[in-house]
CSV table of C-alpha atoms and ligand atoms in Angstrom, one decimal:
chain,number,residue,atom,x,y,z
A,177,MET,CA,0.0,0.0,0.0
A,178,GLU,CA,1.3,3.5,-0.9
A,179,LYS,CA,2.4,5.4,2.2
A,180,LYS,CA,0.5,8.6,2.7
A,181,VAL,CA,2.8,11.6,2.9
A,182,ASP,CA,2.2,13.9,5.9
A,183,HIS,CA,1.9,17.5,4.8
A,184,SER,CA,1.3,19.0,8.2
A,185,CYS,CA,3.7,21.4,10.0
A,186,THR,CA,6.0,19.6,12.4
A,187,LEU,CA,8.8,20.9,14.5
A,188,ASP,CA,11.3,18.7,12.6
A,189,LYS,CA,10.2,20.2,9.3
A,190,ILE,CA,10.7,23.7,10.7
A,191,ILE,CA,14.1,22.8,12.1
A,192,SER,CA,15.1,21.3,8.7
A,193,LEU,CA,13.9,24.3,6.7
A,194,CYS,CA,15.7,26.7,9.1
A,195,LYS,CA,19.0,25.0,8.6
A,196,ARG,CA,18.5,24.4,4.9
A,197,ARG,CA,17.6,28.0,4.1
A,198,GLY,CA,19.8,29.8,6.6
A,199,PHE,CA,17.4,30.8,9.3
A,200,VAL,CA,18.8,29.0,12.3
A,201,TYR,CA,21.9,26.8,12.9
A,202,GLN,CA,22.9,24.8,15.9
A,203,ALA,CA,25.6,26.9,17.7
A,204,SER,CA,29.1,25.4,17.6
A,205,GLU,CA,27.9,22.6,15.4
A,206,ILE,CA,31.4,21.6,14.3
A,207,TYR,CA,32.2,20.8,18.0
A,208,GLY,CA,29.0,18.7,18.4
A,209,GLY,CA,26.8,21.7,19.2
A,210,GLN,CA,26.4,23.8,22.3
A,211,ALA,CA,23.3,22.8,24.2
A,212,GLY,CA,20.6,25.3,24.3
A,213,ALA,CA,22.3,27.8,22.0
A,214,TRP,CA,21.4,28.6,18.4
A,215,ASP,CA,22.9,30.9,15.7
A,216,TYR,CA,20.6,33.0,13.5
A,217,GLY,CA,21.7,32.8,9.8
A,218,PRO,CA,21.4,35.3,7.0
A,219,LEU,CA,17.6,35.0,6.6
A,220,GLY,CA,17.0,34.4,10.3
A,221,VAL,CA,18.7,37.6,11.4
A,222,GLU,CA,16.6,39.6,9.0
A,223,PHE,CA,13.4,37.8,10.1
A,224,LYS,CA,14.2,38.2,13.8
A,225,ARG,CA,15.0,41.9,13.3
A,226,ASN,CA,11.7,42.4,11.4
A,227,ILE,CA,9.8,41.0,14.3
A,228,GLN,CA,11.6,43.1,16.8
A,229,ASN,CA,11.0,46.2,14.6
A,230,ALA,CA,7.3,45.4,14.3
A,231,TRP,CA,7.1,45.1,18.1
A,232,TRP,CA,9.0,48.3,18.6
A,233,HIS,CA,6.9,50.2,16.1
A,234,TYR,CA,3.7,48.8,17.6
A,235,MET,CA,4.7,49.5,21.2
A,236,THR,CA,6.4,52.9,20.9
A,237,GLN,CA,5.4,54.6,17.6
A,238,LEU,CA,1.7,53.6,18.0
A,239,HIS,CA,1.6,54.4,21.7
A,240,ASP,CA,2.4,58.0,22.4
A,241,ASP,CA,2.9,57.2,26.1
A,242,VAL,CA,5.6,54.6,25.6
A,243,VAL,CA,9.3,55.5,25.4
A,244,GLY,CA,12.3,53.3,24.8
A,245,LEU,CA,15.4,52.2,26.8
A,246,ASP,CA,18.4,50.1,26.3
A,247,SER,CA,19.9,49.3,29.7
A,248,ALA,CA,23.0,47.2,30.4
A,249,ILE,CA,23.0,43.4,30.7
A,250,PHE,CA,25.2,43.8,33.8
A,251,GLN,CA,23.4,45.5,36.6
A,252,HIS,CA,24.6,45.9,40.2
A,253,HIS,CA,24.3,42.5,41.9
A,254,LYS,CA,22.0,44.1,44.5
A,255,THR,CA,19.5,44.7,41.8
A,256,TRP,CA,18.9,40.9,41.8
A,257,GLU,CA,18.6,40.8,45.5
A,258,ALA,CA,16.0,43.5,45.5
A,259,SER,CA,14.1,42.0,42.6
A,260,GLY,CA,13.8,38.7,44.5
A,261,HIS,CA,15.7,36.7,41.8
A,262,VAL,CA,18.5,35.6,44.2
A,263,ALA,CA,16.0,34.2,46.6
A,264,HIS,CA,13.2,33.0,44.4
A,265,PHE,CA,14.2,32.6,40.7
A,266,SER,CA,14.4,28.9,40.6
A,267,ASP,CA,12.9,25.8,39.0
A,268,PRO,CA,12.3,22.4,40.7
A,269,MET,CA,14.7,19.7,39.5
A,270,ILE,CA,14.9,16.0,40.0
A,271,ASP,CA,17.6,13.5,39.0
A,272,CYS,CA,17.4,9.8,38.0
A,273,THR,CA,20.0,8.2,40.3
A,274,GLU,CA,20.6,5.4,37.8
A,275,CYS,CA,21.5,7.3,34.7
A,276,LYS,CA,22.1,10.7,36.4
A,277,ALA,CA,19.8,12.5,33.9
A,278,ARG,CA,18.3,15.7,35.3
A,279,PHE,CA,14.8,16.9,34.7
A,280,ARG,CA,12.6,19.8,35.6
A,281,ALA,CA,10.1,18.1,37.9
A,282,ASP,CA,7.1,20.2,36.8
A,283,GLN,CA,7.8,19.6,33.1
A,284,LEU,CA,8.3,15.9,33.6
A,285,ILE,CA,4.8,15.7,35.1
A,286,GLU,CA,3.3,18.0,32.5
A,287,ASP,CA,4.8,15.9,29.6
A,288,PHE,CA,3.6,12.7,31.2
A,289,VAL,CA,0.0,14.1,31.8
A,290,ARG,CA,-0.1,15.3,28.2
A,291,LYS,CA,0.5,11.8,27.0
A,292,ASN,CA,-1.6,10.1,29.7
A,293,PRO,CA,-4.5,12.4,30.3
A,294,ASP,CA,-6.3,9.8,32.6
A,295,LYS,CA,-3.4,10.1,35.1
A,296,ASP,CA,-4.0,13.6,36.2
A,297,PRO,CA,-2.3,14.7,39.5
A,298,GLY,CA,-5.6,16.4,40.5
A,299,LYS,CA,-4.3,20.0,40.7
A,300,PRO,CA,-2.3,22.3,38.5
A,301,VAL,CA,1.3,21.3,38.4
A,302,ASP,CA,2.5,24.8,39.3
A,303,THR,CA,0.6,24.5,42.6
A,304,MET,CA,2.2,21.2,43.7
A,305,THR,CA,4.7,21.1,46.5
A,306,HIS,CA,8.0,19.4,46.1
A,307,GLU,CA,6.8,16.4,48.1
A,308,GLU,CA,3.7,16.1,45.9
A,309,MET,CA,5.7,16.2,42.7
A,310,LYS,CA,8.2,13.6,44.0
A,311,ALA,CA,5.3,11.3,45.1
A,312,PHE,CA,3.6,11.6,41.7
A,313,ILE,CA,6.8,11.0,39.7
A,314,ASP,CA,7.7,8.0,41.9
A,315,ALA,CA,4.3,6.5,41.4
A,316,ASN,CA,3.9,7.1,37.7
A,317,ILE,CA,6.9,8.1,35.6
A,318,ASN,CA,9.7,5.9,34.3
A,319,CYS,CA,13.0,7.7,33.5
A,320,PRO,CA,12.6,9.2,30.0
A,321,THR,CA,16.3,9.0,29.4
A,322,CYS,CA,17.4,5.4,30.5
A,323,GLY,CA,13.9,4.0,30.6
A,324,SER,CA,14.4,2.4,34.0
A,325,THR,CA,11.2,1.3,35.6
A,326,ASN,CA,12.8,1.3,39.1
A,327,ARG,CA,11.9,5.0,39.4
A,328,LYS,CA,14.9,5.8,41.6
A,329,TYR,CA,14.8,9.6,41.8
A,330,THR,CA,16.4,12.1,44.1
A,331,ALA,CA,14.3,14.5,46.1
A,332,VAL,CA,12.9,17.5,44.2
A,333,ARG,CA,15.0,20.6,45.0
A,334,GLU,CA,15.2,24.2,43.7
A,335,PHE,CA,17.8,25.3,41.2
A,336,ASN,CA,18.5,29.0,40.8
A,337,LEU,CA,18.4,29.9,37.1
A,338,MET,CA,20.7,32.9,37.2
A,339,PHE,CA,24.2,32.6,35.6
A,340,LYS,CA,26.7,34.2,37.9
A,341,THR,CA,30.4,35.2,37.6
A,342,HIS,CA,32.7,37.8,39.0
A,343,GLN,CA,33.8,41.1,37.5
A,344,GLY,CA,37.6,41.6,37.4
A,345,PRO,CA,40.2,39.3,39.0
A,346,ILE,CA,38.8,39.2,42.5
A,347,ALA,CA,36.2,36.4,43.0
A,348,ASP,CA,34.5,37.7,46.1
A,349,ASP,CA,31.0,38.7,46.9
A,350,ALA,CA,31.6,42.4,46.3
A,351,HIS,CA,32.5,41.6,42.6
A,352,LEU,CA,29.6,39.2,42.1
A,353,ILE,CA,27.8,39.8,38.8
A,354,TYR,CA,24.8,38.1,37.3
A,355,LEU,CA,23.8,37.9,33.6
A,356,ARG,CA,20.3,39.4,33.7
A,357,PRO,CA,17.5,36.8,33.6
A,358,GLU,CA,14.9,39.5,32.5
A,359,THR,CA,15.5,42.8,30.8
A,360,CYS,CA,13.0,44.8,32.8
A,361,GLN,CA,15.0,45.4,36.0
A,362,GLY,CA,17.1,48.1,34.1
A,363,ILE,CA,13.8,49.9,33.4
A,364,PHE,CA,13.0,49.9,37.2
A,365,THR,CA,16.4,51.1,38.3
A,366,ASP,CA,16.2,53.9,35.6
A,367,PHE,CA,12.6,54.8,36.5
A,368,LYS,CA,13.6,58.2,38.2
A,369,ASN,CA,16.1,59.1,35.4
A,370,ILE,CA,13.4,58.6,32.8
A,371,VAL,CA,10.8,60.6,34.7
A,372,GLN,CA,13.2,63.5,35.2
A,373,SER,CA,15.0,63.6,31.9
A,374,ASN,CA,12.0,63.2,29.7
A,375,ARG,CA,9.4,64.9,32.0
A,376,MET,CA,7.3,61.7,31.9
A,377,LYS,CA,3.9,61.8,33.5
A,378,ILE,CA,2.1,58.8,34.8
A,379,PRO,CA,0.7,56.7,33.2
A,380,PHE,CA,3.5,55.9,30.8
A,381,GLY,CA,5.5,52.9,29.6
A,382,VAL,CA,9.1,52.0,28.9
A,383,ALA,CA,9.9,49.5,26.2
A,384,GLN,CA,13.1,47.5,25.8
A,385,VAL,CA,14.5,44.7,23.7
A,386,GLY,CA,17.5,42.7,24.7
A,387,LYS,CA,19.2,39.5,25.7
A,388,SER,CA,18.4,37.6,28.8
A,389,PHE,CA,20.1,34.5,30.2
A,390,ARG,CA,18.7,31.6,32.2
A,391,ASN,CA,20.6,28.5,33.3
A,392,GLU,CA,17.7,26.3,32.2
A,393,ILE,CA,17.8,22.7,33.5
A,394,ILE,CA,16.7,21.3,30.2
A,395,PHE,CA,16.4,22.7,26.7
A,396,LYS,CA,14.1,21.3,24.3
A,397,ASN,CA,12.0,22.1,21.3
A,398,PHE,CA,14.6,23.9,19.2
A,399,ILE,CA,14.7,27.7,20.0
A,400,PHE,CA,11.7,27.5,22.3
A,401,ARG,CA,13.6,27.2,25.5
A,402,THR,CA,17.3,28.2,25.5
A,403,CYS,CA,19.8,29.6,27.9
A,404,GLU,CA,20.3,32.8,25.9
A,405,PHE,CA,17.3,34.5,24.4
A,406,GLU,CA,15.8,37.9,23.6
A,407,GLN,CA,12.9,39.5,25.4
A,408,MET,CA,10.7,42.4,24.2
A,409,GLU,CA,9.4,43.9,27.4
A,410,MET,CA,7.4,46.9,28.3
A,411,GLU,CA,6.7,48.2,31.8
A,412,TYR,CA,3.7,50.5,32.1
A,413,PHE,CA,3.8,52.7,35.3
A,414,CYS,CA,0.4,53.7,36.6
A,415,LYS,CA,-1.4,55.0,39.7
A,416,PRO,CA,-2.4,52.3,42.2
A,417,GLY,CA,-6.1,51.5,41.7
A,418,THR,CA,-6.0,52.1,38.0
A,419,ASP,CA,-3.9,48.9,37.5
A,420,ASP,CA,-6.6,46.3,37.0
A,421,GLU,CA,-8.2,48.2,34.1
A,422,ILE,CA,-4.9,48.9,32.5
A,423,PHE,CA,-3.9,45.3,32.9
A,424,GLN,CA,-7.0,44.3,30.9
A,425,ASN,CA,-6.4,46.9,28.2
A,426,TRP,CA,-2.8,45.7,27.7
A,427,ARG,CA,-4.0,42.1,27.5
A,428,LYS,CA,-6.3,43.1,24.5
A,429,ASP,CA,-3.6,45.2,22.9
A,430,ARG,CA,-1.0,42.5,23.0
A,431,TRP,CA,-3.4,39.9,21.6
A,432,ASN,CA,-4.1,42.3,18.7
A,433,PHE,CA,-0.4,42.5,17.9
A,434,TYR,CA,-0.4,38.8,17.0
A,435,LEU,CA,-3.5,39.1,14.9
A,436,LYS,CA,-2.1,42.1,13.1
A,437,TYR,CA,1.0,40.2,12.0
A,438,GLY,CA,-0.9,37.2,10.8
A,439,ILE,CA,-1.5,34.7,13.6
A,440,ALA,CA,-5.0,33.2,13.4
A,441,GLU,CA,-7.0,33.8,16.5
A,442,LYS,CA,-7.8,30.1,16.8
A,443,ASN,CA,-4.1,29.5,17.3
A,444,LEU,CA,-3.9,31.8,20.3
A,445,ASN,CA,-4.9,31.0,23.9
A,446,TRP,CA,-5.0,32.7,27.3
A,447,HIS,CA,-3.5,30.8,30.2
A,448,HIS,CA,-4.3,32.3,33.6
A,449,HIS,CA,-1.6,31.6,36.2
A,450,ASP,CA,-2.8,29.6,39.2
A,451,LYS,CA,0.6,30.1,41.0
A,452,LEU,CA,2.0,33.6,40.6
A,453,ALA,CA,5.6,34.7,40.3
A,454,HIS,CA,7.0,36.3,43.5
A,455,TYR,CA,6.4,39.8,42.0
A,456,ALA,CA,2.9,39.4,40.5
A,457,LYS,CA,-0.6,40.1,41.6
A,458,ASP,CA,-2.2,38.7,38.4
A,459,ALA,CA,-0.7,37.1,35.3
A,460,TYR,CA,-1.8,35.7,32.0
A,461,ASP,CA,0.3,34.0,29.3
A,462,ILE,CA,-0.5,34.3,25.6
A,463,GLN,CA,0.0,30.8,24.2
A,464,TYR,CA,0.5,29.8,20.6
A,465,ASN,CA,-0.5,26.5,19.1
A,466,PHE,CA,2.9,25.2,18.2
A,467,PRO,CA,3.2,21.7,16.6
A,468,ILE,CA,4.1,20.6,20.2
A,469,GLY,CA,0.8,22.1,21.5
A,470,PHE,CA,-0.2,25.4,23.1
A,471,GLU,CA,2.8,27.0,24.8
A,472,GLU,CA,3.7,30.4,26.2
A,473,ILE,CA,5.0,33.1,23.9
A,474,GLU,CA,4.3,36.2,26.1
A,475,GLY,CA,3.5,36.9,29.7
A,476,ILE,CA,1.4,39.8,30.9
A,477,HIS,CA,1.8,40.5,34.6
A,478,ASN,CA,0.5,43.0,37.1
A,479,ARG,CA,3.7,43.5,39.1
A,480,THR,CA,2.1,46.0,41.5
A,481,ASP,CA,4.6,48.3,43.2
A,482,PHE,CA,6.8,45.3,44.1
A,483,ASP,CA,9.9,46.2,42.1
A,484,LEU,CA,10.0,49.9,42.8
A,485,SER,CA,9.4,49.3,46.5
A,486,GLN,CA,12.1,46.7,46.6
A,487,HIS,CA,14.6,49.0,44.9
A,488,THR,CA,13.7,51.8,47.3
A,489,LYS,CA,14.3,49.4,50.3
A,490,VAL,CA,17.5,47.9,49.1
A,491,SER,CA,19.2,50.9,47.5
A,492,GLY,CA,17.9,53.5,50.0
A,493,LYS,CA,16.9,55.7,47.1
A,494,ASP,CA,13.3,56.9,46.9
A,495,MET,CA,11.6,55.5,43.8
A,496,SER,CA,8.2,57.1,44.5
A,497,TYR,CA,6.4,59.5,42.2
A,498,MET,CA,4.9,62.9,42.9
A,499,ASP,CA,1.7,63.2,40.9
A,500,GLN,CA,1.3,66.9,40.0
A,501,ASP,CA,-2.0,66.1,38.3
A,502,ASP,CA,-3.4,64.8,41.5
A,503,GLY,CA,-2.6,67.4,44.2
A,504,ASN,CA,1.1,66.4,44.4
A,505,LYS,CA,0.2,63.1,45.9
A,506,ASN,CA,3.2,60.9,46.5
A,507,TYR,CA,3.0,57.2,45.7
A,508,THR,CA,5.0,54.2,44.4
A,509,PRO,CA,3.5,53.4,40.9
A,510,TYR,CA,2.1,50.1,40.0
A,511,VAL,CA,3.5,48.3,37.0
A,512,ILE,CA,1.8,46.4,34.2
A,513,GLU,CA,4.3,44.3,32.3
A,514,THR,CA,4.1,42.8,28.8
A,515,SER,CA,7.0,40.4,28.3
A,516,ALA,CA,7.3,38.6,25.0
A,517,GLY,CA,10.0,36.3,23.9
A,518,LEU,CA,11.5,37.3,20.6
A,519,ASN,CA,12.8,33.8,19.8
A,520,ARG,CA,9.5,32.3,20.6
A,521,ASN,CA,7.7,34.9,18.5
A,522,PHE,CA,10.2,33.8,15.7
A,523,LEU,CA,9.2,30.2,16.1
A,524,ALA,CA,5.4,31.0,16.4
A,525,PHE,CA,5.4,33.2,13.3
A,526,LEU,CA,7.3,30.5,11.3
A,527,CYS,CA,5.0,27.7,12.4
A,528,GLU,CA,1.9,29.9,11.6
A,529,ALA,CA,3.3,30.7,8.1
A,530,TYR,CA,4.3,27.2,7.1
A,531,GLU,CA,2.2,25.4,4.6
A,532,GLU,CA,2.7,22.5,2.3
A,533,GLU,CA,0.1,23.5,-0.3
A,534,ASN,CA,-1.2,21.4,-3.1
A,535,VAL,CA,-1.1,23.6,-6.1
A,536,GLY,CA,-1.6,20.7,-8.6
A,537,GLY,CA,-5.2,21.6,-9.3
A,538,GLU,CA,-8.2,19.3,-9.5
A,539,GLY,CA,-7.3,15.6,-9.0
A,540,SER,CA,-3.5,16.0,-9.1
A,541,GLU,CA,-0.9,16.6,-6.5
A,542,ASP,CA,1.9,19.1,-6.7
A,543,TYR,CA,3.0,20.4,-3.3
A,544,ARG,CA,4.9,23.6,-2.7
A,545,THR,CA,6.3,24.6,0.7
A,546,VAL,CA,5.4,28.2,1.3
A,547,LEU,CA,5.8,30.6,4.3
A,548,HIS,CA,2.8,33.0,4.3
A,549,LEU,CA,4.8,35.5,6.4
A,550,HIS,CA,3.4,39.0,6.8
A,551,PRO,CA,5.4,41.2,4.2
A,552,GLN,CA,6.7,43.3,7.1
A,553,LEU,CA,8.2,40.3,8.7
A,554,ALA,CA,9.4,38.3,5.7
A,555,PRO,CA,13.3,38.3,5.5
A,556,VAL,CA,13.2,39.2,1.8
A,557,THR,CA,10.4,41.5,0.5
A,558,VAL,CA,11.0,41.4,-3.2
A,559,ALA,CA,12.9,39.0,-5.4
A,560,VAL,CA,13.8,40.2,-8.9
A,561,LEU,CA,14.1,37.4,-11.5
A,562,PRO,CA,15.0,37.7,-15.2
A,563,LEU,CA,13.1,35.2,-17.2
A,564,MET,CA,16.4,34.3,-18.9
A,565,LYS,CA,20.0,35.6,-18.4
A,566,LYS,CA,20.3,36.6,-22.1
A,567,ASP,CA,19.3,39.5,-24.3
A,568,GLY,CA,19.6,42.1,-21.7
A,569,MET,CA,17.0,40.7,-19.3
A,570,ALA,CA,19.5,40.1,-16.5
A,571,GLU,CA,20.9,43.6,-16.8
A,572,LYS,CA,17.3,45.1,-16.7
A,573,ALA,CA,16.5,43.0,-13.6
A,574,GLN,CA,19.6,44.1,-11.8
A,575,GLU,CA,18.7,47.7,-12.7
A,576,ILE,CA,15.3,47.3,-11.1
A,577,ARG,CA,16.7,45.6,-8.1
A,578,THR,CA,19.1,48.5,-7.5
A,579,ALA,CA,16.3,51.0,-7.8
A,580,LEU,CA,14.2,49.0,-5.2
A,581,LYS,CA,17.1,48.4,-2.7
A,582,GLU,CA,16.8,51.7,-0.9
A,583,GLU,CA,13.3,50.8,0.3
A,584,TYR,CA,13.0,47.1,0.4
A,585,VAL,CA,15.1,44.0,1.2
A,586,THR,CA,15.7,42.5,-2.2
A,587,ASP,CA,17.0,39.3,-3.7
A,588,TYR,CA,18.1,38.5,-7.2
A,589,ASP,CA,18.0,35.0,-8.7
A,590,GLN,CA,18.8,34.0,-12.3
A,591,SER,CA,19.5,30.3,-11.9
A,592,GLY,CA,17.2,27.5,-13.1
A,593,ASN,CA,13.7,27.8,-14.6
A,594,VAL,CA,11.5,30.6,-13.3
A,595,GLY,CA,9.0,28.1,-11.7
A,596,LYS,CA,11.7,26.6,-9.5
A,597,ARG,CA,12.9,30.1,-8.6
A,598,TYR,CA,9.4,31.0,-7.5
A,599,ARG,CA,9.3,27.9,-5.3
A,600,ARG,CA,12.6,28.8,-3.7
A,601,GLN,CA,11.2,32.3,-2.8
A,602,ASP,CA,8.0,30.7,-1.6
A,603,GLU,CA,9.9,28.6,0.8
A,604,ILE,CA,11.6,31.6,2.5
A,605,GLY,CA,8.4,33.6,2.5
A,606,THR,CA,9.2,36.3,-0.1
A,607,PRO,CA,5.8,37.9,-0.7
A,608,TYR,CA,6.5,39.5,-4.1
A,609,CYS,CA,8.6,38.3,-7.1
A,610,ILE,CA,9.2,40.6,-10.0
A,611,THR,CA,9.9,38.9,-13.4
A,612,VAL,CA,11.6,40.7,-16.3
A,613,ASP,CA,10.6,39.0,-19.6
A,614,TYR,CA,10.9,39.8,-23.3
A,615,ASP,CA,8.0,42.2,-23.2
A,616,THR,CA,9.8,44.3,-20.6
A,617,ILE,CA,12.7,45.0,-22.9
A,618,THR,CA,11.0,44.9,-26.4
A,619,LYS,CA,10.4,48.5,-27.5
A,620,ASP,CA,7.4,47.9,-29.7
A,621,SER,CA,5.7,45.5,-27.3
A,622,PRO,CA,2.6,47.0,-25.6
A,623,ASN,CA,4.1,45.8,-22.3
A,624,PHE,CA,7.4,47.5,-22.9
A,625,ASP,CA,8.9,48.8,-19.6
A,626,THR,CA,6.5,46.7,-17.5
A,627,VAL,CA,7.2,43.6,-15.4
A,628,THR,CA,5.0,40.9,-13.8
A,629,VAL,CA,4.6,41.0,-10.1
A,630,ARG,CA,3.8,37.6,-8.7
A,631,PHE,CA,2.0,37.3,-5.4
A,632,ARG,CA,3.3,34.5,-3.1
A,633,ASP,CA,0.0,33.6,-1.4
A,634,SER,CA,-2.4,33.6,-4.4
A,635,MET,CA,0.4,33.0,-7.0
A,636,ALA,CA,-1.6,35.5,-9.1
A,637,GLN,CA,0.4,37.8,-11.4
A,638,GLU,CA,-0.1,41.4,-12.4
A,639,ARG,CA,1.6,43.5,-15.0
A,640,VAL,CA,3.0,46.7,-13.5
A,641,LYS,CA,4.9,49.7,-15.0
A,642,ILE,CA,8.5,49.7,-13.8
A,643,SER,CA,8.2,53.4,-13.0
A,644,GLU,CA,5.2,52.5,-10.6
A,645,LEU,CA,6.8,49.5,-8.9
A,646,SER,CA,7.8,51.2,-5.7
A,647,GLY,CA,4.4,52.7,-5.0
A,648,PHE,CA,2.7,49.4,-6.1
A,649,LEU,CA,4.7,47.4,-3.6
A,650,HIS,CA,4.1,50.0,-0.9
A,651,ASN,CA,0.3,49.7,-1.4
A,652,ALA,CA,0.4,45.9,-1.5
A,653,ILE,CA,2.3,45.7,1.8
A,654,ARG,CA,0.0,48.3,3.4
A,655,ASN,CA,-3.1,46.4,2.3
A,656,TYR,CA,-1.8,42.9,2.9
A,657,LYS,CA,-4.4,40.5,4.3
A,658,PRO,CA,-3.1,37.3,5.9
A,659,VAL,CA,-4.4,34.1,4.2
A,660,GLN,CA,-7.2,32.3,5.9
A,661,ARG,CA,-6.5,28.6,6.4
B,64,LIG,N1,10.0,40.0,33.1
B,64,LIG,C1,9.1,38.9,33.1
B,64,LIG,C2,9.5,37.7,32.6
B,64,LIG,O1,10.7,37.5,32.3
B,64,LIG,P1,8.8,35.3,31.9
B,64,LIG,O2,7.4,34.7,31.7
B,64,LIG,O3,9.7,34.6,32.7
B,64,LIG,O4,8.6,36.8,32.4
B,64,LIG,C3,8.8,36.3,29.4
B,64,LIG,O5,9.4,35.5,30.4
B,64,LIG,C4,9.0,35.6,28.1
B,64,LIG,O6,10.3,35.4,27.8
B,64,LIG,C5,8.3,34.3,27.9
B,64,LIG,O7,6.9,34.4,27.6
B,64,LIG,C6,9.1,33.6,26.8
B,64,LIG,O8,8.5,34.1,25.6
B,64,LIG,C7,10.5,34.2,27.0
B,64,LIG,N2,11.3,33.2,27.6
B,64,LIG,C8,11.4,33.0,29.0
B,64,LIG,N3,12.4,32.0,29.2
B,64,LIG,C9,12.8,31.6,28.0
B,64,LIG,C10,13.8,30.7,27.6
B,64,LIG,N4,14.5,29.9,28.4
B,64,LIG,N5,14.1,30.6,26.2
B,64,LIG,C11,13.4,31.3,25.3
B,64,LIG,N6,12.5,32.3,25.7
B,64,LIG,C12,12.2,32.4,27.0
């Protein structure tokens, strides 16, 4: 019997496409790879930057009350005492004593329950005590690494996720330094500077994008969970009492960001936290329907006045705000945080865009792999293709590419038949291909000085005057509608 080919999106297909087309490579691959670290290749770096730019545009340019910051990765070590990360930023881990494999106890249980829904622990995993987790694992879960059914595990204990080192040659407590596990603490420590230098009035937000580092116990699912990753965070400072409404508004706003850039609503989900982080009064995650199931891409937290109050206490510097619009009342602002993972956004937008589409027509099969990326996120916006290399078509195509370069990320491809070249561009998500043919260069043709613009999603083609190309593309991008699947 003929084996049916699976045309769904899987993580393995995404990983393979990422490597094949230069989106993402395993870091230090020639040495066997560095666990939990990935390099972003020529197309990956463009795509990641486009997501970051879209986020920045959405959060700062479209919100008059949000300004930007780029704070240092290294902050004074007391920052992390104040924030509670030294004491509380840990995950529960458990080891198999037979093969020494180490697991995150909560994830071990979650993975098991996902595969065995009838064996539910009876309460959310994030509310289980260490003893409850250990009892459940002992009773149910064979070691996923060595397969031992003896279930000889250590006790569950906490493992702090911060990387630490020392600055300079002296390795004592005074020189202790942490790699930041979240970008936002720099926003809190700079709160007074921002208010004073930019005359900011509450409510206002501060947006920041940058690297964060976590000594994760396990890495899995490609770039989903890594030790080094980028966060796109925004801290919105507001008057206590207004925080609940602002929290709900930001939830809506952040949801709309994903819709705007092409994620179908059915692939998004809200997860309300049962157990809150040490700083939060309320928290929701936006989850995306990855091929591995619904998982978090962004957290939205009501951090109350926790961080500013803690920094006041530990630094001895007053971090309160005098509200001139409210009778000079003095208070410590509350903070609503939106914290998105850039790398997880990258993976979510890729998975959402991926399609193996049958373009063979009625009764026949001819599959193309296409990424339906939003044109503002696609790594290449326009590819210029001469129908053939000869008779001046290549030169004309290069001329058009040069003219478009200033405004768009362009590609040029003259190798192989044009159908294959379209497919190559489809696979990396290029929304528009421009083809230069004989009509383009034949003076007495009615189509002289025109090209065809081919649309990735519909594969439709339209003849456009070369002189009008730039505006045509501008309108096409502006009016782009994500494909409904
Ligand atoms: N400042 C709040 C904060 O850091 P979080 O829920 O721990 O909250 C926010 O992280 C986002 O950062 C997550 O939704 C996720 O997208 C991303 N993130 C967290 N840990 C990550 C990891 N190990 N690898 C990749 N992304 C991660």
